mmCIF file of C-alpha atoms in Angstrom:
data_model
loop_
_atom_site.group_PDB
_atom_site.id
_atom_site.type_symbol
_atom_site.label_atom_id
_atom_site.label_comp_id
_atom_site.label_asym_id
_atom_site.label_seq_id
_atom_site.Cartn_x
_atom_site.Cartn_y
_atom_site.Cartn_z
ATOM 1 C CA MET A 1 74.436 143.448 147.558
ATOM 2 C CA ALA A 2 75.206 146.066 150.180
ATOM 3 C CA SER A 3 78.797 146.150 148.955
ATOM 4 C CA SER A 4 77.654 146.805 145.387
ATOM 5 C CA SER A 5 75.345 149.613 146.537
ATOM 6 C CA SER A 6 78.104 151.139 148.633
ATOM 7 C CA SER A 7 80.550 151.036 145.711
ATOM 8 C CA PHE A 8 78.021 152.704 143.436
ATOM 9 C CA SER A 9 77.381 155.438 146.021
ATOM 10 C CA LEU A 10 81.113 156.025 146.423
ATOM 11 C CA PHE A 11 81.458 156.313 142.646
ATOM 12 C CA GLY A 12 78.634 158.872 142.683
ATOM 13 C CA VAL A 13 80.454 161.026 145.229
ATOM 14 C CA PHE A 14 83.655 160.969 143.143
ATOM 15 C CA ALA A 15 81.660 161.845 140.020
ATOM 16 C CA ILE A 16 80.080 164.823 141.795
ATOM 17 C CA ALA A 17 83.465 165.977 143.086
ATOM 18 C CA PHE A 18 84.863 165.721 139.556
ATOM 19 C CA LEU A 19 82.057 167.860 138.160
ATOM 20 C CA VAL A 20 82.264 170.444 140.947
ATOM 21 C CA PHE A 21 86.032 170.793 141.307
ATOM 22 C CA GLY A 22 87.218 169.953 137.796
ATOM 23 C CA SER A 23 89.544 167.338 136.406
ATOM 24 C CA SER A 24 92.808 168.715 137.809
ATOM 25 C CA PRO A 25 92.445 169.732 141.478
ATOM 26 C CA VAL A 26 96.225 170.167 141.941
ATOM 27 C CA LEU A 27 96.458 172.558 138.978
ATOM 28 C CA SER A 28 93.294 174.317 140.116
ATOM 29 C CA PHE A 29 94.792 174.834 143.578
ATOM 30 C CA LYS A 30 97.955 176.360 142.075
ATOM 31 C CA VAL A 31 95.867 178.736 139.953
ATOM 32 C CA GLU A 32 93.834 179.860 142.962
ATOM 33 C CA GLU A 33 97.012 180.247 144.998
ATOM 34 C CA ASP A 34 98.542 182.486 142.304
ATOM 35 C CA LYS A 35 95.423 184.660 142.334
ATOM 36 C CA GLU A 36 95.293 184.929 146.122
ATOM 37 C CA ASN A 37 98.980 185.745 146.413
ATOM 38 C CA LEU A 38 98.723 188.500 143.823
ATOM 39 C CA LEU A 39 95.584 189.948 145.429
ATOM 40 C CA GLN A 40 97.362 190.035 148.793
ATOM 41 C CA GLY A 41 100.327 191.760 147.154
ATOM 42 C CA LEU A 42 98.088 194.339 145.475
ATOM 43 C CA ASN A 43 96.282 194.994 148.748
ATOM 44 C CA GLY A 44 99.614 195.381 150.547
ATOM 45 C CA TYR A 45 100.524 197.992 147.953
ATOM 46 C CA ARG A 46 97.154 199.707 148.453
ATOM 47 C CA GLN A 47 97.653 199.740 152.200
ATOM 48 C CA ALA A 48 101.022 201.467 151.736
ATOM 49 C CA GLN A 49 99.182 204.130 149.719
ATOM 50 C CA LYS A 50 96.646 204.490 152.553
ATOM 51 C CA LEU A 51 93.847 203.114 150.372
ATOM 52 C CA PRO A 52 91.301 200.435 151.302
ATOM 53 C CA PRO A 53 91.988 196.905 150.042
ATOM 54 C CA PHE A 54 90.353 195.568 146.898
ATOM 55 C CA GLU A 55 87.356 193.339 147.491
ATOM 56 C CA LYS A 56 87.250 190.268 145.276
ATOM 57 C CA ASN A 57 84.529 190.591 142.633
ATOM 58 C CA ALA A 58 83.344 187.125 141.563
ATOM 59 C CA LYS A 59 81.832 188.200 138.250
ATOM 60 C CA ALA A 60 84.926 190.172 137.308
ATOM 61 C CA CYS A 61 86.949 187.036 138.185
ATOM 62 C CA CYS A 62 84.807 185.032 135.774
ATOM 63 C CA ILE A 63 85.473 187.431 132.893
ATOM 64 C CA ALA A 64 89.172 187.765 133.791
ATOM 65 C CA ASP A 65 89.504 183.977 133.595
ATOM 66 C CA LYS A 66 87.958 183.954 130.130
ATOM 67 C CA ILE A 67 90.297 186.696 128.896
ATOM 68 C CA ALA A 68 93.311 184.856 130.353
ATOM 69 C CA ASP A 69 92.157 181.657 128.649
ATOM 70 C CA VAL A 70 92.377 183.402 125.259
ATOM 71 C CA ASP A 71 95.648 185.166 126.085
ATOM 72 C CA LYS A 72 97.333 181.869 126.997
ATOM 73 C CA ASP A 73 97.573 181.026 123.285
ATOM 74 C CA HIS A 74 99.940 183.978 122.790
ATOM 75 C CA PRO A 75 103.636 183.361 123.481
ATOM 76 C CA CYS A 76 104.952 184.722 126.766
ATOM 77 C CA ASN A 77 108.585 185.778 126.978
ATOM 78 C CA ILE A 78 110.578 188.801 128.120
ATOM 79 C CA THR A 79 109.639 190.784 124.997
ATOM 80 C CA THR A 80 105.909 190.137 125.253
ATOM 81 C CA ALA A 81 106.002 190.616 129.023
ATOM 82 C CA ASN A 82 107.232 194.174 128.517
ATOM 83 C CA SER A 83 104.730 194.944 125.771
ATOM 84 C CA THR A 84 101.572 193.618 127.459
ATOM 85 C CA VAL A 85 101.391 196.262 130.174
ATOM 86 C CA THR A 86 98.591 198.207 128.548
ATOM 87 C CA ALA A 87 95.368 198.942 130.370
ATOM 88 C CA ARG A 88 92.164 198.608 128.375
ATOM 89 C CA HIS A 89 88.468 199.120 128.846
ATOM 90 C CA LEU A 90 86.396 195.982 128.492
ATOM 91 C CA SER A 91 84.757 197.315 125.333
ATOM 92 C CA GLN A 92 88.194 196.966 123.696
ATOM 93 C CA ILE A 93 88.361 193.245 124.459
ATOM 94 C CA ALA A 94 87.388 190.953 121.591
ATOM 95 C CA ASN A 95 84.318 188.810 122.374
ATOM 96 C CA PHE A 96 83.660 190.731 125.583
ATOM 97 C CA GLU A 97 79.883 190.655 125.088
ATOM 98 C CA HIS A 98 80.069 186.862 124.853
ATOM 99 C CA TYR A 99 82.100 186.686 128.084
ATOM 100 C CA ALA A 100 79.620 188.969 129.849
ATOM 101 C CA GLU A 101 76.753 186.741 128.776
ATOM 102 C CA LYS A 102 78.560 183.602 129.973
ATOM 103 C CA CYS A 103 79.383 185.225 133.324
ATOM 104 C CA LYS A 104 75.869 186.702 133.698
ATOM 105 C CA VAL A 105 77.109 190.295 133.853
ATOM 106 C CA ASP A 106 75.018 193.294 132.828
ATOM 107 C CA LEU A 107 77.011 195.126 130.143
ATOM 108 C CA ASN A 108 75.818 198.474 131.510
ATOM 109 C CA THR A 109 77.769 197.835 134.711
ATOM 110 C CA THR A 110 81.185 197.353 133.089
ATOM 111 C CA ALA A 111 81.992 200.625 131.289
ATOM 112 C CA ASP A 112 84.185 202.073 134.051
ATOM 113 C CA ALA A 113 86.198 198.915 134.706
ATOM 114 C CA ILE A 114 89.837 198.548 133.666
ATOM 115 C CA VAL A 115 91.493 195.372 132.329
ATOM 116 C CA MET A 116 95.189 194.877 133.104
ATOM 117 C CA PRO A 117 96.811 191.790 131.528
ATOM 118 C CA VAL A 118 100.414 190.713 132.011
ATOM 119 C CA CYS A 119 102.438 187.685 131.049
ATOM 120 C CA VAL A 120 105.058 186.343 133.439
ATOM 121 C CA PRO A 121 106.776 183.049 132.590
ATOM 122 C CA ASP A 122 106.102 180.499 135.354
ATOM 123 C CA MET A 123 104.155 183.096 137.358
ATOM 124 C CA VAL A 124 107.198 184.187 139.372
ATOM 125 C CA GLU A 125 105.566 186.103 142.243
ATOM 126 C CA PRO A 126 107.924 189.103 142.735
ATOM 127 C CA MET A 127 108.005 189.692 138.981
ATOM 128 C CA LEU A 128 104.233 189.314 138.732
ATOM 129 C CA LEU A 129 103.563 191.887 141.446
ATOM 130 C CA ALA A 130 106.162 194.275 139.978
ATOM 131 C CA ASN A 131 104.357 194.117 136.624
ATOM 132 C CA TYR A 132 101.428 195.796 138.373
ATOM 133 C CA THR A 133 103.009 198.067 140.991
ATOM 134 C CA GLN A 134 106.018 199.332 139.044
ATOM 135 C CA THR A 135 104.426 200.015 135.656
ATOM 136 C CA GLN A 136 101.729 202.296 134.266
ATOM 137 C CA TYR A 137 99.216 200.022 136.037
ATOM 138 C CA ALA A 138 100.187 201.664 139.342
ATOM 139 C CA GLN A 139 98.103 204.724 138.444
ATOM 140 C CA TYR A 140 94.975 202.558 138.525
ATOM 141 C CA LEU A 141 95.999 200.787 141.737
ATOM 142 C CA ASN A 142 96.423 204.254 143.298
ATOM 143 C CA ASN A 143 92.995 205.427 142.158
ATOM 144 C CA SER A 144 90.485 205.309 145.024
ATOM 145 C CA LYS A 145 87.522 204.947 142.650
ATOM 146 C CA PHE A 146 88.543 201.319 142.080
ATOM 147 C CA VAL A 147 87.341 199.223 145.004
ATOM 148 C CA GLY A 148 87.136 195.679 143.658
ATOM 149 C CA ALA A 149 89.256 193.254 141.684
ATOM 150 C CA GLY A 150 88.654 190.192 139.570
ATOM 151 C CA LEU A 151 91.656 187.998 138.820
ATOM 152 C CA GLY A 152 92.042 185.381 136.107
ATOM 153 C CA VAL A 153 95.044 183.250 135.237
ATOM 154 C CA ASP A 154 95.904 180.679 132.598
ATOM 155 C CA VAL A 155 99.408 179.291 132.045
ATOM 156 C CA ASP A 156 101.724 182.361 132.018
ATOM 157 C CA TRP A 157 99.018 185.010 131.738
ATOM 158 C CA MET A 158 97.422 186.943 134.588
ATOM 159 C CA VAL A 159 94.496 189.300 134.040
ATOM 160 C CA VAL A 160 93.319 191.762 136.694
ATOM 161 C CA ILE A 161 90.057 193.650 136.242
ATOM 162 C CA LEU A 162 89.455 196.605 138.556
ATOM 163 C CA THR A 163 85.849 197.440 139.391
ATOM 164 C CA THR A 164 84.176 200.459 140.995
ATOM 165 C CA ALA A 165 81.470 200.977 143.592
ATOM 166 C CA GLU A 166 79.403 202.961 141.106
ATOM 167 C CA HIS A 167 76.840 201.231 138.901
ATOM 168 C CA GLY A 168 78.924 201.786 135.755
ATOM 169 C CA GLY A 169 81.740 199.622 137.042
ATOM 170 C CA SER A 170 80.152 197.361 139.638
ATOM 171 C CA PHE A 171 79.749 194.232 137.484
ATOM 172 C CA ALA A 172 76.224 193.733 138.733
ATOM 173 C CA GLY A 173 74.608 190.523 137.595
ATOM 174 C CA SER A 174 72.124 190.240 134.783
ATOM 175 C CA GLY A 175 69.856 188.212 137.068
ATOM 176 C CA ALA A 176 70.251 184.839 135.409
ATOM 177 C CA GLY A 177 73.502 184.083 137.211
ATOM 178 C CA SER A 178 71.921 183.759 140.630
ATOM 179 C CA VAL A 179 69.210 181.476 139.233
ATOM 180 C CA VAL A 180 71.768 179.197 137.597
ATOM 181 C CA ALA A 181 73.895 179.093 140.742
ATOM 182 C CA SER A 182 70.826 178.318 142.834
ATOM 183 C CA MET A 183 69.794 175.491 140.507
ATOM 184 C CA GLY A 184 73.307 174.060 140.565
ATOM 185 C CA ALA A 185 73.378 174.092 144.361
ATOM 186 C CA SER A 186 69.939 172.426 144.500
ATOM 187 C CA VAL A 187 71.047 169.618 142.176
ATOM 188 C CA LEU A 188 74.149 169.032 144.308
ATOM 189 C CA VAL A 189 72.053 168.862 147.496
ATOM 190 C CA VAL A 190 69.662 166.348 145.882
ATOM 191 C CA LEU A 191 72.529 164.145 144.691
ATOM 192 C CA LEU A 192 74.205 164.187 148.097
ATOM 193 C CA GLY A 193 70.840 163.397 149.693
ATOM 194 C CA LEU A 194 70.424 160.360 147.422
ATOM 195 C CA PHE A 195 73.920 159.224 148.378
ATOM 196 C CA LEU A 196 73.113 159.438 152.088
ATOM 197 C CA VAL A 197 69.795 157.625 151.672
ATOM 198 C CA GLY A 198 71.548 154.881 149.709
ATOM 199 C CA ASN A 199 73.895 154.258 152.639
ATOM 200 C CA LEU A 200 71.150 153.930 155.253
#
């Protein structure tokens, strides 16, 4: 009986891990590694320009991921790689209001942000960084008004969103996001508590 209970509890832990970390932890790790490596590269570039490093903006990351998810359906090759280096304001992104709602971002805090998508086959790091530091995007990286960055990646597409310290580009939350996150954390704590009690 104890063995059956223990097996059930172990299954519960794996189920929770699946829900929290997703179905492909290896792929997820690679995606996060690509983001971190690019952010470090961008901050190294900023340091060379005697500018403070970009702080990671979680809500901008959420929206960048959603934009990258749509962009991944477009082919990525040398031709498209050269033509995608075009900075845009978020208002120019299709379905942006939907993304903002999903990511719990107040639309009034996004007007000054800049979206910079690129496609790089296989996410080759030197080429990826060069697509930002050696193109028209460099003018935004050199602009001290941008203090934060949100990065999203899907397949061969990377999206960087630069945010500001001012209200108009801060990506402040709409309020619901913190409630949802809090509820999610509470559910996880309860489930882990039940697991521990079941093993006593």
